[in-house]
Short mmCIF file of C-alpha atoms in Angstrom, two decimals:
data_model
loop_
_atom_site.label_atom_id
_atom_site.label_comp_id
_atom_site.label_asym_id
_atom_site.label_seq_id
_atom_site.Cartn_x
_atom_site.Cartn_y
_atom_site.Cartn_z
CA MET N 21 68.82 50.63 99.68
CA LYS N 22 68.27 50.42 103.40
CA PHE N 23 66.86 53.28 105.50
CA THR N 24 67.33 53.86 109.20
CA ARG N 25 64.03 54.15 111.05
CA PHE N 26 63.68 55.93 114.37
CA ALA N 27 61.03 54.52 116.64
CA ASN N 28 61.26 57.63 118.82
CA PRO N 29 61.27 61.02 116.96
CA HIS N 30 63.16 62.62 119.85
CA ILE N 31 66.19 60.51 118.97
CA PHE N 32 66.15 61.95 115.43
CA VAL N 33 65.96 65.52 116.75
CA LEU N 34 68.78 64.82 119.19
CA LEU N 35 70.91 63.46 116.35
CA LEU N 36 70.37 66.62 114.26
CA VAL N 37 71.29 68.82 117.21
CA SER N 38 74.45 66.78 117.77
CA VAL N 39 75.49 67.17 114.12
CA GLU N 40 74.91 70.94 114.19
CA LEU N 41 76.88 71.27 117.43
CA THR N 42 79.75 69.23 115.98
CA LEU N 43 79.89 71.45 112.87
CA PHE N 44 79.79 74.57 115.03
CA LEU N 45 82.71 73.40 117.18
CA TYR N 46 84.65 72.39 114.07
CA ARG N 47 84.29 75.89 112.58
CA ILE N 48 85.50 77.52 115.79
CA VAL N 49 88.51 75.24 116.26
CA PHE N 50 89.69 74.66 112.69
CA VAL N 51 88.22 77.49 110.63
CA GLY N 52 87.98 80.31 113.13
CA LYS N 53 85.96 83.50 112.93
CA PRO N 54 85.18 85.19 109.62
CA PRO N 55 88.00 87.48 108.46
CA SER N 56 88.00 90.96 109.98
CA SER N 57 87.17 93.99 107.86
CA VAL N 58 90.89 94.84 107.81
CA ARG N 59 91.90 91.42 106.52
CA GLU N 60 89.10 91.50 103.94
CA ALA N 61 90.24 94.95 102.78
CA ARG N 62 93.88 93.83 102.44
CA GLU N 63 92.91 90.76 100.42
CA CYS N 64 90.80 92.93 98.12
CA LEU N 65 93.65 95.42 97.59
CA HIS N 66 96.04 92.58 96.75
CA LEU N 67 93.57 91.16 94.25
CA GLN N 68 92.91 94.51 92.57
CA THR N 69 96.47 95.88 92.37
CA ASN N 70 99.03 93.06 92.66
CA THR N 71 99.56 92.47 88.93
CA LEU N 72 102.49 91.50 86.70
CA GLU N 73 102.22 94.48 84.33
CA THR N 74 105.12 96.88 83.68
CA ASP N 75 105.78 99.85 85.95
CA ASP N 76 104.43 102.31 83.35
CA ASN N 77 101.24 100.32 82.74
CA PHE N 78 100.78 99.85 86.48
CA PHE N 79 101.00 103.60 87.02
CA LYS N 80 98.72 104.47 84.08
CA ARG N 81 96.06 102.09 85.35
CA LEU N 82 96.33 102.70 89.09
CA TRP N 83 96.86 106.46 89.44
CA PRO N 84 93.50 107.57 87.94
CA SER N 85 91.53 104.75 89.59
CA LEU N 86 93.25 104.34 92.97
CA HIS N 87 90.54 106.28 94.84
CA GLN N 88 87.86 103.98 93.36
CA ILE N 89 89.78 100.79 94.20
CA VAL N 90 90.42 101.85 97.80
CA ASP N 91 86.82 102.99 98.20
CA LYS N 92 85.64 99.54 97.06
CA CYS N 93 88.13 97.58 99.17
CA SER N 94 88.82 99.62 102.31
CA TYR N 95 86.96 102.88 102.78
CA ARG N 96 83.52 101.25 102.81
CA HIS N 97 84.40 99.44 106.05
CA PHE N 98 85.15 102.70 107.90
CA ARG N 99 82.93 105.21 106.10
CA GLU N 100 80.47 105.66 108.95
CA ARG N 101 83.22 106.43 111.47
CA ILE N 102 85.32 108.83 109.38
CA LYS N 103 84.95 112.59 109.76
CA VAL N 104 86.40 115.19 107.41
CA ILE N 105 88.39 117.82 109.33
CA GLY N 106 89.15 121.11 107.54
CA SER N 107 87.92 122.93 104.44
CA SER N 108 87.37 121.78 100.87
CA LYS N 109 90.87 123.00 99.93
CA GLN N 110 92.80 121.34 102.75
CA SER N 111 91.40 118.64 105.00
CA ILE N 112 92.19 115.34 106.67
CA LEU N 113 90.21 112.19 107.32
CA TRP N 114 89.86 111.44 111.02
CA LEU N 115 88.79 107.94 112.08
CA ASN N 116 87.01 108.16 115.40
CA TRP N 117 86.28 105.29 117.77
CA LEU N 118 87.08 105.12 121.49
CA VAL N 119 89.12 108.33 121.79
CA ASP N 120 86.78 109.91 124.33
CA LEU N 121 87.54 107.40 127.05
CA ASN N 122 89.08 108.86 130.20
CA ASP N 123 92.37 106.96 129.83
CA HIS N 124 92.96 108.15 126.26
CA GLN N 125 95.77 110.65 125.64
CA CYS N 126 95.59 111.99 122.11
CA ASN N 127 98.52 113.54 120.21
CA ALA N 128 98.33 114.86 116.65
CA ILE N 129 100.91 116.55 114.42
CA PHE N 130 100.23 118.71 111.34
CA ILE N 131 103.13 119.38 108.97
CA HIS N 132 102.77 121.88 106.12
CA ASN N 133 104.30 124.97 104.56
CA SER N 134 101.62 127.58 105.23
CA LYS N 135 100.67 129.96 108.05
CA SER N 136 97.13 128.65 108.48
CA VAL N 137 96.19 126.53 111.48
CA SER N 138 92.47 126.23 110.64
CA MET N 139 92.55 122.43 110.35
CA GLU N 140 94.42 122.13 113.63
CA ARG N 141 91.87 124.33 115.41
CA GLU N 142 88.95 122.36 114.00
CA LEU N 143 90.49 119.08 115.18
CA LYS N 144 91.07 120.71 118.57
CA ARG N 145 87.38 121.64 118.77
CA TYR N 146 86.30 118.19 117.66
CA THR N 147 88.60 116.26 120.01
CA LYS N 148 89.27 118.56 122.93
CA LYS N 149 91.57 116.03 124.61
CA CYS N 150 94.05 116.07 121.73
CA VAL N 151 97.38 117.86 122.05
CA VAL N 152 97.78 119.34 118.57
CA TYR N 153 101.17 120.37 117.15
CA SER N 154 101.51 122.44 113.98
CA LEU N 155 104.90 122.53 112.22
CA SER N 156 105.66 124.96 109.42
CA ASP N 157 108.58 127.13 108.43
CA LYS N 158 105.96 129.84 107.74
CA HIS N 159 104.81 130.14 111.36
CA GLN N 160 105.83 133.47 112.84
CA GLU N 161 106.52 132.28 116.35
CA THR N 162 106.74 129.23 118.55
CA SER N 163 103.90 128.70 121.01
CA ARG N 164 105.24 125.46 122.37
CA TYR N 165 104.78 126.45 125.99
CA GLN N 166 101.13 127.47 125.79
CA ASP N 167 98.54 125.38 127.58
CA PRO N 168 97.95 122.37 125.27
CA ARG N 169 94.42 121.93 126.64
CA TYR N 170 93.24 125.05 124.85
CA SER N 171 95.82 125.99 122.21
CA VAL N 172 97.36 124.61 119.05
CA LEU N 173 101.10 124.39 119.69
CA THR N 174 102.83 126.00 116.68
CA LEU N 175 106.48 125.35 115.92
CA LYS N 176 108.51 127.19 113.30
CA GLN N 177 110.16 124.14 111.85
CA ASN N 178 110.77 122.57 108.44
CA VAL N 179 110.40 118.80 108.44
CA SER N 180 112.22 117.07 105.60
CA ALA N 181 112.48 113.39 104.72
CA LYS N 182 115.96 114.13 103.34
CA ALA N 183 117.30 115.56 106.60
CA ARG N 184 118.73 112.21 107.58
CA HIS N 185 121.12 111.67 110.42
CA LEU N 186 123.47 108.95 111.56
CA GLY N 187 122.43 109.07 115.20
CA TRP N 188 120.51 111.05 117.76
CA GLY N 189 123.45 113.33 118.56
CA VAL N 190 124.25 116.95 117.72
CA ASP N 191 125.59 115.99 114.30
CA HIS N 192 121.98 115.60 113.14
CA TYR N 193 121.98 119.08 111.61
CA ALA N 194 125.23 118.55 109.71
CA ARG N 195 123.50 117.79 106.39
CA ASP N 196 120.63 120.29 106.51
CA ALA N 197 120.78 123.11 109.02
CA ASP N 198 117.26 124.36 108.16
CA SER N 199 115.39 121.06 108.33
CA VAL N 200 114.67 118.36 110.87
CA ASP N 201 113.78 114.74 110.21
CA LEU N 202 110.33 113.57 111.34
CA ALA N 203 111.50 110.71 113.55
CA TYR N 204 114.07 112.98 115.22
CA PHE N 205 111.46 115.64 115.85
CA THR N 206 108.91 113.32 117.42
CA VAL N 207 111.39 111.65 119.76
CA VAL N 208 113.66 114.53 120.78
CA GLN N 209 111.49 117.64 120.61
CA VAL N 210 107.98 116.41 121.40
CA HIS N 211 109.06 113.51 123.65
CA LYS N 212 106.26 111.16 122.60
CA LEU N 213 106.53 107.69 121.09
CA ARG N 214 102.90 107.15 120.13
CA TYR N 215 100.75 109.43 117.97
CA ASP N 216 97.11 109.27 117.04
CA SER N 217 97.61 111.21 113.84
CA ILE N 218 100.40 112.70 111.71
CA ASN N 219 99.27 114.79 108.75
CA ILE N 220 101.64 115.98 106.00
CA PHE N 221 100.46 118.50 103.41
CA TYR N 222 103.15 118.43 100.78
CA ASP N 223 104.66 115.64 98.70
CA GLY N 224 105.06 112.77 101.12
CA SER N 225 106.48 110.05 98.89
CA GLU N 226 109.68 109.98 100.97
CA HIS N 227 107.87 110.19 104.32
CA ILE N 228 105.86 107.04 103.54
CA LYS N 229 109.13 105.10 103.38
CA SER N 230 109.89 106.19 106.93
CA LEU N 231 106.99 104.05 108.15
CA PHE N 232 108.12 100.66 106.84
CA THR N 233 109.86 97.89 108.74
CA LYS N 234 113.51 98.72 109.56
CA SER N 235 112.81 102.40 108.87
CA PRO N 236 113.53 105.50 111.01
CA PHE N 237 110.13 105.16 112.72
CA ASP N 238 110.76 101.49 113.39
CA ASP N 239 114.25 102.15 114.74
CA ALA N 240 112.92 104.86 117.08
CA ASN N 241 110.05 102.65 118.28
CA LEU N 242 107.50 105.21 117.06
CA ALA N 243 103.88 104.36 116.32
CA THR N 244 101.28 106.48 114.51
CA CYS N 245 97.67 105.31 114.36
CA GLN N 246 96.54 107.49 111.45
CA PHE N 247 98.66 109.01 108.72
CA ASN N 248 97.22 111.57 106.26
CA ILE N 249 99.62 112.41 103.46
CA ILE N 250 99.64 114.21 100.14
CA LEU N 251 101.22 112.22 97.30
CA ASN N 252 102.17 114.16 94.16
CA ARG N 253 101.89 112.60 90.71
CA PRO N 254 105.16 110.75 89.95
CA LYS N 255 107.03 112.25 87.02
CA GLY N 256 109.54 110.19 85.09
CA ARG N 257 110.30 106.50 84.81
CA LEU N 258 112.21 106.22 88.08
CA ALA N 259 109.46 108.03 90.01
CA ARG N 260 106.82 105.67 88.59
CA ARG N 261 108.94 102.67 89.55
CA ASP N 262 109.28 104.13 93.05
CA PHE N 263 105.50 104.61 93.22
CA ARG N 264 104.94 100.92 92.49
CA TYR N 265 107.62 99.86 94.98
CA THR N 266 106.00 102.00 97.69
CA TRP N 267 102.57 100.55 96.98
CA LYS N 268 103.89 96.97 97.17
CA ARG N 269 105.59 97.73 100.48
CA LEU N 270 102.31 99.06 101.85
CA LEU N 271 100.58 95.84 100.82
CA TYR N 272 103.19 93.39 102.09
CA ASP N 273 104.59 95.16 105.15
CA ARG N 274 101.42 94.47 107.19
CA ARG N 275 102.08 97.65 109.13
CA TYR N 276 99.57 100.06 107.58
CA LEU N 277 96.31 99.70 105.66
CA VAL N 278 95.44 102.15 102.88
CA ALA N 279 91.99 103.09 104.18
CA GLY N 280 91.12 106.11 102.05
CA VAL N 281 92.27 107.91 98.91
CA ARG N 282 90.86 111.24 97.69
CA ARG N 283 91.63 113.40 94.71
CA ILE N 284 92.77 116.89 95.66
CA ARG N 285 90.01 119.24 94.50
CA GLY N 286 90.92 121.09 91.32
CA SER N 287 93.97 118.93 90.60
CA THR N 288 94.74 115.60 88.93
CA ASP N 289 98.38 115.73 90.04
CA ALA N 290 97.96 114.92 93.74
CA LEU N 291 96.19 112.38 95.92
CA SER N 292 95.38 112.52 99.62
CA ILE N 293 95.95 109.15 101.29
CA LEU N 294 94.80 107.91 104.71
CA LEU N 295 96.86 105.10 106.27
CA LEU N 296 95.74 103.21 109.37
CA ASN N 297 98.16 101.43 111.66
CA ILE N 298 96.94 97.81 111.87
CA SER N 299 99.96 96.33 113.69
CA GLU N 300 99.92 98.35 116.92
CA PRO N 301 97.48 96.88 119.52
CA TYR N 302 96.84 100.36 120.96
CA CYS N 303 95.80 101.72 117.55
CA TRP N 304 93.73 98.64 116.82
CA ALA N 305 91.76 98.97 120.06
CA LYS N 306 91.29 102.75 119.89
CA TYR N 307 90.46 103.22 116.22
CA ILE N 308 89.76 100.00 114.35
CA SER N 309 87.95 97.49 116.53
CA ASN N 310 86.82 97.06 120.11
CA ASP N 311 87.84 93.39 119.86
CA PRO N 312 91.30 92.32 121.06
CA PHE N 313 94.16 92.64 118.57
CA VAL N 314 94.80 89.31 116.81
CA PRO N 315 97.70 89.19 114.31
CA LYS N 316 95.92 86.76 111.96
CA ASN N 317 93.13 89.31 111.43
CA VAL N 318 95.47 91.70 109.64
#
């Protein structure tokens, strides 16, 4: 076996440096940067939940352990930047990042069926720049025209996922005179197309479907950065099948990341879910990363 001898040691050092530089350039050009925390979380969720088991077995396994799976895959990446807004009975998870910049205009909607606005007021104190809307059919009056810099804007309104409409015209109320659909409300009544947070405090299994591709939100060009929603325990075979379908859409749609799941205190029949918008560059820059939005990282 022959060995190469270097008369000058500097040549050997230069050769090693050249090899290291070549490997470094190769990684940048052909391999790229390490996967982002979002991409890593999505891959973990796919690995943990994308199985071939039956709908019933999928539900029996996933429902009691979903909060643990999401904590392992997603929540750990954002834990240090998430604040709990509200009380132990009713609260939301708020992911904070660059929302205090001067050019940031924050809009948040709370949808529930109670009179209380305690969560809304706490969010208002925490992020003073946010315009906070509170929708409930239990509110006594509408304070829509109060100064949004200091007040929570309450609206006596019932938002229903079943209050569908064929267009944006006056025939919207033909099917349900007492309810308004979420996409219709955000576009027509609030006149905003981009929201930092929408929070729904009753069964939101139908509202989640409004967020997918070719959905009412997509058709109306609406974007929400954070989505807190209560999901009730599916009852019956069809509901369990729908639960699995919804979960698969969340995984494959590449629109939202399931970033947090919490059990509702004192109940095993409801979960609180935090979704983060990972496809909107504005949401990515304001809440997820201060690096530019790159599609391959999601």
